[in-house]
Coordinates of C-alpha atoms in Angstrom, one line a residue:
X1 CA -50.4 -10.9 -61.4
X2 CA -52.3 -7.5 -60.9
X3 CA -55.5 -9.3 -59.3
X4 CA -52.5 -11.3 -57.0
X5 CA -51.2 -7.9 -56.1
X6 CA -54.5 -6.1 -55.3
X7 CA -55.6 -9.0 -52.9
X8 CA -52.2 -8.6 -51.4
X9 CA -53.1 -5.0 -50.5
X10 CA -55.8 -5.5 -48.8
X11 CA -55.0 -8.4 -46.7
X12 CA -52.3 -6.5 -45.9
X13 CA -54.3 -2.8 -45.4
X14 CA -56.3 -5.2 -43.5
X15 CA -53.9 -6.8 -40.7
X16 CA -52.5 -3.3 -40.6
X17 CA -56.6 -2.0 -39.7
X18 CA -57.3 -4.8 -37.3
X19 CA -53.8 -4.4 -35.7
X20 CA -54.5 -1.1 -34.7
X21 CA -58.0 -1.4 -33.9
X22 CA -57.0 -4.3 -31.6
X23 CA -54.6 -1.5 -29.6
X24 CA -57.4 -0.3 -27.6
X25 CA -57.7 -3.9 -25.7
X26 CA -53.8 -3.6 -24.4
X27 CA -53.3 -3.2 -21.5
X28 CA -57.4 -2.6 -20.5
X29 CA -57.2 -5.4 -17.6
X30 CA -55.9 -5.7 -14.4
X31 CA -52.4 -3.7 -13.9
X32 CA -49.3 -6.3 -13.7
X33 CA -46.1 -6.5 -13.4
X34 CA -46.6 -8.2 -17.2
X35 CA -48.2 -4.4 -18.4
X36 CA -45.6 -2.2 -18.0
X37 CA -44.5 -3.1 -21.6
X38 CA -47.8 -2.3 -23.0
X39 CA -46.4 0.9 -23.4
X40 CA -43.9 0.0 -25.7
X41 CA -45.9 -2.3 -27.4
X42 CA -48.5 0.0 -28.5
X43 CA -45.9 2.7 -30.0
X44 CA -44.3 -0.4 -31.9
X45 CA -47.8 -1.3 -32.9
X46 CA -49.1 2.4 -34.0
X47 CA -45.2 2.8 -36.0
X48 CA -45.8 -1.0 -37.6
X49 CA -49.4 0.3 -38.8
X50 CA -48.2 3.3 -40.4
X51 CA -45.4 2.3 -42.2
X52 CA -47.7 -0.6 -43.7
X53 CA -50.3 1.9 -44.7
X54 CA -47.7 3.9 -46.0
X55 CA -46.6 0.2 -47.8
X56 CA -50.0 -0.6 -49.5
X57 CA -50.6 3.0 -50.6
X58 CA -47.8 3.2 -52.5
X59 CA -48.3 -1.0 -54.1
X60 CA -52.0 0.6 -54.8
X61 CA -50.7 3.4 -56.6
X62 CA -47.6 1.4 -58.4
X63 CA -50.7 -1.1 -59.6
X64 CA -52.8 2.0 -60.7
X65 CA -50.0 3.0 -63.1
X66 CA -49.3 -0.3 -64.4
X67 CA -52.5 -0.6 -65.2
X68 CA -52.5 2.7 -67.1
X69 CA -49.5 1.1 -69.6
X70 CA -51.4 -1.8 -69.9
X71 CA -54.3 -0.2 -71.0
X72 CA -52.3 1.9 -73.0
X73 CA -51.1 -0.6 -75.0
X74 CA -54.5 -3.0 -75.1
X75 CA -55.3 0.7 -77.0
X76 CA -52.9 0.7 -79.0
X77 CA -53.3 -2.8 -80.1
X78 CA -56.8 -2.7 -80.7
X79 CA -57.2 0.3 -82.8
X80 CA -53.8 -0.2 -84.5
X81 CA -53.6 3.1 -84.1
X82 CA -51.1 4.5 -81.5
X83 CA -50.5 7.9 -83.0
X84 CA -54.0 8.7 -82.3
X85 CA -53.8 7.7 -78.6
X86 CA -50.8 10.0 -78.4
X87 CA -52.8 12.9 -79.8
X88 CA -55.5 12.8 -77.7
X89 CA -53.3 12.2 -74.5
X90 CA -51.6 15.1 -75.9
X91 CA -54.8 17.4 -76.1
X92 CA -55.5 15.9 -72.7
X93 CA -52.6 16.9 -71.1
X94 CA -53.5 20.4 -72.2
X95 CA -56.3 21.1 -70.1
X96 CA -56.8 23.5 -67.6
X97 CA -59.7 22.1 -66.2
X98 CA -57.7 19.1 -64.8
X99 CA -55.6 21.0 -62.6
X100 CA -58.8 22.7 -61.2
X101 CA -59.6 19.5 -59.3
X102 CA -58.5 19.5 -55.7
X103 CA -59.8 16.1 -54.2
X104 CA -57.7 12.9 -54.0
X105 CA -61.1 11.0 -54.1
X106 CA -61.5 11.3 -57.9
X107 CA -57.8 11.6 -58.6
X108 CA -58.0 8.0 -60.2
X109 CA -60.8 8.6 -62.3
X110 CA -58.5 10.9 -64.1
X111 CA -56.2 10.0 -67.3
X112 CA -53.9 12.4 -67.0
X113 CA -52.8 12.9 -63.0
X114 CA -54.8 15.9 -61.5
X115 CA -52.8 16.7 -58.9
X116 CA -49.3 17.8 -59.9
X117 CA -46.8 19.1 -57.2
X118 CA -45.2 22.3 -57.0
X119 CA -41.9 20.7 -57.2
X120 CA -40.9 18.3 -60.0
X121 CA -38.8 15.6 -58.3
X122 CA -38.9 12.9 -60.9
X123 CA -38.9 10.0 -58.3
X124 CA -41.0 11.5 -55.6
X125 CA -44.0 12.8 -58.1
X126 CA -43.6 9.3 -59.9
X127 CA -43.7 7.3 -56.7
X128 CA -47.1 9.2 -55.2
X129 CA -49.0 9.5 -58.6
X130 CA -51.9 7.6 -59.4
X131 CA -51.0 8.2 -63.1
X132 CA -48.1 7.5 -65.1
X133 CA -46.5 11.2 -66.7
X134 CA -48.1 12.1 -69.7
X135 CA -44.9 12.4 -71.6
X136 CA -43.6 8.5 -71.1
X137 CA -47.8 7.6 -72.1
X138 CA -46.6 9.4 -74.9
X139 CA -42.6 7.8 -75.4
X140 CA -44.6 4.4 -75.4
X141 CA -47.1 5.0 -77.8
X142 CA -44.8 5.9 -79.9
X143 CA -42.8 2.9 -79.6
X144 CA -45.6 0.7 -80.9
X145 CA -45.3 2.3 -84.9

């Protein structure tokens, strides 16, 4: 199912590239009476582009923190040892060093997400982050005992 999503995303971060990139072609010929919608259909065009960007960033970042509960629990299975995996995400969680980190181009490279807001909105950090909160890592590793 993940592999299934990922191609999804980028067929569809794709379409969305080659739609816009194909923009600079409308309206480049001879002026008609058929081109005085080309206008139009460029604005519809650039909004249909960025609300499908906006579309497969947010399916790329819902499949990064799936992924993090499933490796979670592969963990937790293999060792047989879930309280460990909640201590160390615990001790993780902890470090000052993580918050240091300004780019988004590692932000996935991360376990614990490096780039916390300055406002906690439970839906809006949770629907942005490329990592699931600490805390319900946590709740979940402590469901496997």
């Amino acid at each position: 199912v993940l592999i299934i999503s990922i191609i999804f995303v980028g067929i569809f971060a794709y379409l969305a590239e080659m739609a816009f990139r194909s923009l600079r072609f409308v309206g480049s010929g001879k002026k008609s009476k058929d081109s005085k919608g080309s206008g139009a259909i460029i604005l519809i065009a650039i909004v249909v582009t960025a609300i499908a960007y906006l579309l497969s960033m947010l399916l790329r970042f819902g499949i990064s923190r799936k992924r993090e509960y499933l490796a979670d629990a592969g963990a937790a299975e293999m060792t047989k040892r879930p309280y460990a995996l909640a201590s160390a995400l615990r001790k993780i969680s902890g470090d000052p060093y993580i918050e240091a980190v300004e780019s988004r181009d590692v932000a996935q490279l991360f376990i614990n997400n490096p780039t916390p807001s300055a406002h906690k909105s439970a839906s809006w950090d949770n629907l942005f982050a490329t990592h699931p909160p600490i805390e319900k890592r946590i709740e979940l590793l402590e469901q496997f005992v």
